[in-house]
Short mmCIF file of C-alpha atoms and ligand atoms in Angstrom, two decimals:
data_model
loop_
_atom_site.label_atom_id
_atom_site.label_comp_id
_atom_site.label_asym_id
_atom_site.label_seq_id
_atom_site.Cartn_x
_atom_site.Cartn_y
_atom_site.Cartn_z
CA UNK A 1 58.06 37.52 23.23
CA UNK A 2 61.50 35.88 23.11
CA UNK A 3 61.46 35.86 27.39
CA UNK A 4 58.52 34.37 27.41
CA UNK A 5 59.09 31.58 24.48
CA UNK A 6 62.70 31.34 26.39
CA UNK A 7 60.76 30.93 29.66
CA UNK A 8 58.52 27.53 28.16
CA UNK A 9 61.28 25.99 26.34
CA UNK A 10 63.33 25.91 29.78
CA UNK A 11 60.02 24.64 31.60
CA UNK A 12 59.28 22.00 29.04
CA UNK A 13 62.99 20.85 29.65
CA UNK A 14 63.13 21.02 33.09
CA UNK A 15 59.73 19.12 33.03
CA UNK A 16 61.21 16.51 31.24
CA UNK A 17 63.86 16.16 32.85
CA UNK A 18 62.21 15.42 36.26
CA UNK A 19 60.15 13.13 34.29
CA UNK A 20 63.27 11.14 32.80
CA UNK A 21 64.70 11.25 36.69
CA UNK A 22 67.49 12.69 34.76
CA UNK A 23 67.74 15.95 37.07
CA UNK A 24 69.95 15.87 39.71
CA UNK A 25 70.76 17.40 42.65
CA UNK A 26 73.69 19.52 43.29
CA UNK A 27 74.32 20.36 47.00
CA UNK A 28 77.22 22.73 48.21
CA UNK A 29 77.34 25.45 50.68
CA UNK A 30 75.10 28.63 49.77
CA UNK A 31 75.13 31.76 51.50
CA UNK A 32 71.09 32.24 52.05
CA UNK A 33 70.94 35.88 52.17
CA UNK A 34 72.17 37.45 49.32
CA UNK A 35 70.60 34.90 47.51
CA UNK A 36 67.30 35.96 48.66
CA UNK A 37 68.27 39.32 48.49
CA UNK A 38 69.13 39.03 44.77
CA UNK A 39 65.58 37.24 44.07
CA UNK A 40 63.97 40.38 45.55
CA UNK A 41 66.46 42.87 43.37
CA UNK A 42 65.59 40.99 40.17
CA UNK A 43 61.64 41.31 41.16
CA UNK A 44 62.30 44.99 42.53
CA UNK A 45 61.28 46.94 39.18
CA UNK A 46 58.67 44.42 38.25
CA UNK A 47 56.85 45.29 41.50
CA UNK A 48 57.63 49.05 41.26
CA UNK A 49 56.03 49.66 38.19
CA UNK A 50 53.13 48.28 39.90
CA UNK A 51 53.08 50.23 42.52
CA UNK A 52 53.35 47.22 45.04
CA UNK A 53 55.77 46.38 47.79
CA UNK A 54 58.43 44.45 47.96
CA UNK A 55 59.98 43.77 51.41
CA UNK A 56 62.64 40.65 52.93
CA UNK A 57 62.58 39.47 56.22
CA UNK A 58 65.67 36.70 56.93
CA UNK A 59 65.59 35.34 60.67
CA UNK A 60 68.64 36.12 62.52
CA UNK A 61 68.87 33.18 64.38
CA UNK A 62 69.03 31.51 60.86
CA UNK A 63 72.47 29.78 59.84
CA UNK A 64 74.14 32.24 57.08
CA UNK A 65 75.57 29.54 55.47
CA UNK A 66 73.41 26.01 54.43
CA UNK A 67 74.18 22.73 52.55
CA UNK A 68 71.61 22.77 49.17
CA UNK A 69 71.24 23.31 45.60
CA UNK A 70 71.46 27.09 45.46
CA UNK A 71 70.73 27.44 41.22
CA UNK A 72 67.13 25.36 42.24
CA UNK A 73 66.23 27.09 45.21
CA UNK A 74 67.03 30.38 43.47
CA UNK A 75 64.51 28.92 40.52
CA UNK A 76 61.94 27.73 43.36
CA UNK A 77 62.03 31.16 44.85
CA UNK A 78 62.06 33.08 41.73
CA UNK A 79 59.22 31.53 40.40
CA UNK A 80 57.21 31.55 43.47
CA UNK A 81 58.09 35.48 43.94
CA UNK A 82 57.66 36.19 40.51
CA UNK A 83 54.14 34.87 40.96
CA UNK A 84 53.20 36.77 43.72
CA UNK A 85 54.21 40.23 41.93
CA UNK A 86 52.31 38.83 38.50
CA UNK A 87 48.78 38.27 40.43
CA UNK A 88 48.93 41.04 43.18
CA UNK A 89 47.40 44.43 41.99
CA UNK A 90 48.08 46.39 44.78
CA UNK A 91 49.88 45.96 48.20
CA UNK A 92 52.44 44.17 47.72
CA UNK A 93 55.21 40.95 48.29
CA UNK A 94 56.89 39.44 51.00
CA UNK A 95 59.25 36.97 51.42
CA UNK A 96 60.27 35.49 55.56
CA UNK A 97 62.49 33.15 55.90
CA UNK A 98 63.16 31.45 59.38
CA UNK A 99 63.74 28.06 60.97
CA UNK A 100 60.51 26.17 61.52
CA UNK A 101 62.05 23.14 63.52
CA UNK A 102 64.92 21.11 61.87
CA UNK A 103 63.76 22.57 58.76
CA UNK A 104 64.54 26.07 56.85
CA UNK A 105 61.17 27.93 55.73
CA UNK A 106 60.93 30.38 53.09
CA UNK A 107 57.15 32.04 53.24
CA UNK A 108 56.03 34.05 50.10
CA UNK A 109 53.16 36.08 51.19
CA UNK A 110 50.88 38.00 48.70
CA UNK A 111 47.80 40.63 48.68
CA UNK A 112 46.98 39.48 45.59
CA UNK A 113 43.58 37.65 44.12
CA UNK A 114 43.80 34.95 46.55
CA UNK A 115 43.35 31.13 44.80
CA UNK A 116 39.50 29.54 45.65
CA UNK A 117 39.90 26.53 48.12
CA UNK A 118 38.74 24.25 45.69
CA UNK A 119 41.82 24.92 43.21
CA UNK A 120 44.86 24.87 45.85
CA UNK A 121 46.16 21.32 45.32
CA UNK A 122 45.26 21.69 41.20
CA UNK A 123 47.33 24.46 40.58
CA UNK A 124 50.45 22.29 41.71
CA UNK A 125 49.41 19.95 38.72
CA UNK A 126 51.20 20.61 35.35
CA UNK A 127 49.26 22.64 32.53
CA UNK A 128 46.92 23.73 35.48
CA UNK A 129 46.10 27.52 36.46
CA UNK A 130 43.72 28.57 38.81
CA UNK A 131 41.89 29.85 36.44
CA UNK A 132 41.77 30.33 32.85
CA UNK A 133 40.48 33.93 32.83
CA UNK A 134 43.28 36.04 34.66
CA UNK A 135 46.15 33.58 33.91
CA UNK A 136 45.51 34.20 29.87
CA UNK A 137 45.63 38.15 30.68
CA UNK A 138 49.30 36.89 32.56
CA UNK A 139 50.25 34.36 30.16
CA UNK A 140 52.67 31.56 31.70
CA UNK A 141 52.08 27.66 30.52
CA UNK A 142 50.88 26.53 34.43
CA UNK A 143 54.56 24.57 34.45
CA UNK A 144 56.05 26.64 37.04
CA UNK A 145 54.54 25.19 40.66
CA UNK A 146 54.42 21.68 38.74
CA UNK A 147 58.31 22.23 38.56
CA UNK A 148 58.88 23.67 41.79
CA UNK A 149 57.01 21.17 44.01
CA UNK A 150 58.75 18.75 41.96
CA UNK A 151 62.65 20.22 42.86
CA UNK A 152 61.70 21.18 46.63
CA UNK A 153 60.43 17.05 46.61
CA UNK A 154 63.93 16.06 45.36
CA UNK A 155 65.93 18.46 47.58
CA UNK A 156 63.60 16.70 50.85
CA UNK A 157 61.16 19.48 51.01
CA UNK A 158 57.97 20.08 50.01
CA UNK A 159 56.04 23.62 48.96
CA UNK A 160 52.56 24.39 50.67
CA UNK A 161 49.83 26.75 49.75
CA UNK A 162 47.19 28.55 52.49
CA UNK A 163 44.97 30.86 50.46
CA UNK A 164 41.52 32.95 51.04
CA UNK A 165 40.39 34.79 48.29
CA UNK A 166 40.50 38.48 48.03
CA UNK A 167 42.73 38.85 50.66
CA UNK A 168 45.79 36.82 49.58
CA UNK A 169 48.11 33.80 49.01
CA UNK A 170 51.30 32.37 51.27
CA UNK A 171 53.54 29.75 49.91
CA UNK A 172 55.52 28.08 51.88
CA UNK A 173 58.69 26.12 50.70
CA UNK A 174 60.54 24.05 53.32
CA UNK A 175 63.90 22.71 52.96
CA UNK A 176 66.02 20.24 55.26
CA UNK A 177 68.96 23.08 57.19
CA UNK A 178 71.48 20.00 56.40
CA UNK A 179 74.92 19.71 58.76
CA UNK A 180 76.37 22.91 57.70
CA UNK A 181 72.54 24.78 59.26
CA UNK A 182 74.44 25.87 62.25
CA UNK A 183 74.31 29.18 63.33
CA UNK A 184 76.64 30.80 66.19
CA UNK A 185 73.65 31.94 68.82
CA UNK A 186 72.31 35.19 68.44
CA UNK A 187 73.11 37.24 71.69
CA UNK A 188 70.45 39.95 72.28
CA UNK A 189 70.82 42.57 74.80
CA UNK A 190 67.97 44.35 75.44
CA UNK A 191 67.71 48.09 74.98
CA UNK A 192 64.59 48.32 76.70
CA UNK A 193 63.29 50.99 74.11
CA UNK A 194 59.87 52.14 72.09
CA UNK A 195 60.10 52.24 68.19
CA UNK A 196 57.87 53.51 66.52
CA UNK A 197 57.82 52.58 62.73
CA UNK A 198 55.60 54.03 60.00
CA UNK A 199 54.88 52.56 56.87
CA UNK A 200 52.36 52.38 53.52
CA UNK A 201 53.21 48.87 52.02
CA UNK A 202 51.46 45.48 54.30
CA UNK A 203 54.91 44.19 54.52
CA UNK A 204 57.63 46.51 55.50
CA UNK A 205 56.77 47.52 59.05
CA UNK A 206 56.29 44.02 60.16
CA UNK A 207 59.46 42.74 58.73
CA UNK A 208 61.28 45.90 60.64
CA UNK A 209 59.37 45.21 63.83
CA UNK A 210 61.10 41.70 63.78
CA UNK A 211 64.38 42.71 63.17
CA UNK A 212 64.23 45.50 66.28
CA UNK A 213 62.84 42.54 68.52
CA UNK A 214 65.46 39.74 67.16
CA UNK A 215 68.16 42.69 68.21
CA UNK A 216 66.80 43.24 71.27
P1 ADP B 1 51.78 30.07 35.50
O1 ADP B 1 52.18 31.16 36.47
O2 ADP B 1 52.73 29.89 34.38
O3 ADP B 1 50.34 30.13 35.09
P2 ADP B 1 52.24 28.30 37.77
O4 ADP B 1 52.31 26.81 37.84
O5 ADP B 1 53.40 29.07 38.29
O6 ADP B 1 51.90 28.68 36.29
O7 ADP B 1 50.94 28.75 38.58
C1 ADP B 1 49.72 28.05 38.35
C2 ADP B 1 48.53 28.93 38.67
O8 ADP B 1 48.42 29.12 40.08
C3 ADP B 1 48.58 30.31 38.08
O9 ADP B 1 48.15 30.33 36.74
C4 ADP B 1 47.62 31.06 39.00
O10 ADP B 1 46.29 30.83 38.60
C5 ADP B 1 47.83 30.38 40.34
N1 ADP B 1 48.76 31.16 41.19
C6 ADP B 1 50.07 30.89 41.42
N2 ADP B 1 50.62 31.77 42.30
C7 ADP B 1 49.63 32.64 42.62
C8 ADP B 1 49.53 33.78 43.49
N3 ADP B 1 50.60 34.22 44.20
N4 ADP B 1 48.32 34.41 43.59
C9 ADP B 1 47.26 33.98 42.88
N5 ADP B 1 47.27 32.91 42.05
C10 ADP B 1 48.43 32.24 41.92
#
């Protein structure tokens, strides 16, 4: 009870904060994969003791260093992870990230309930849940996507949603890479070899499938 009353008295604030135009942006250098990396630790048990996956893809060809605000994009991608494992039921979580252009994507995929067509752009609205049945049995004040369009906005991104229901949800934030988004060039030398990877969760195998073809 006092994580979740902790959780709405930071929302309201950060709310009204954006509101004021009193929250600022602070940009220095963060390393982008343990900080993914320590979004899907934190999430880890949560999905466990739900039997669902949790798996992390992060693009090789991806700079390991860019220029942002690393304690907001940690929020963004906490609270859009920490979605995904509070709707799915079974299957699981995943989380890509990869260049898409000029710009840095993050892509939080779910097997979860899925969100009806007709609620995609609401549920971005403050207060607003998709709807009011399985978001009382989750609890959560509808703040959290409000806030997080709101900060990926202000750091010149935006956050997208692609749904179908019963099969799943994908968010997608996008940030700008910034100056320091320069990565050395990945050299792959091919091996020239068949793997064969086995695996339960929707996630895993893919992720591993693009990390054998990004070496090579
Ligand atoms: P909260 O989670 O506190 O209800 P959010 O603003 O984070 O508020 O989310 C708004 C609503 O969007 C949720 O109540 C839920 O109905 C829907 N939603 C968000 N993420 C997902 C998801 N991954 N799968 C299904 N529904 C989702």
């Amino acid at each position: 009870s006092g994580e979740a009353l902790l959780t709405l008295i930071e929302e309201i604030l950060d709310f009204s904060r954006i509101e004021a135009g009193k929250l600022d942006i602070n940009e220095h250098e963060v390393e982008l994969a343990p900080l993914i990396e320590s979004v899907v630790e934190l999430l880890a048990p949560r999905a466990q003791g739900k039997t669902l996956e949790i798996a992390a893809f992060i693009a090789p060809d991806l700079p390991p260093v860019i220029q942002t605000d690393g304690a907001r994009l940690r929020q963004i991608v906490m609270n859009l992870a920490g979605n995904a494992v509070k709707f799915t039921g079974t299957g699981g979580v995943g989380l890509r990230v990869m260049k898409r252009g000029a710009m840095l994507a993050i892509v939080i995929e779910d097997t979860g309930p899925g969100i009806p067509a007709a609620r995609l752009e609401a549920i971005f609205e403050e207060f607003e849940q998709a709807d009011t049945h399985t978001a009382n049995r989750h609890g959560g004040s509808g703040l959290g996507l409000a806030i997080s369009r709101r900060l990926a906005r202000l750091m010149g991104g935006d956050i997208e949603v692609e749904s179908r229901v019963g099969l799943g949800s994908t968010f997608t934030l996008t940030l700008p890479l910034g100056e320091a988004g320069q990565a050395a060039p990945v050299l792959v030398q091919p091996y020239e070899r068949k793997v064969l990877i086995v695996g339960a969760g929707p996630f895993e195998g893919r992720y591993l499938r693009d990390y054998f073809k990004a070496s090579g």
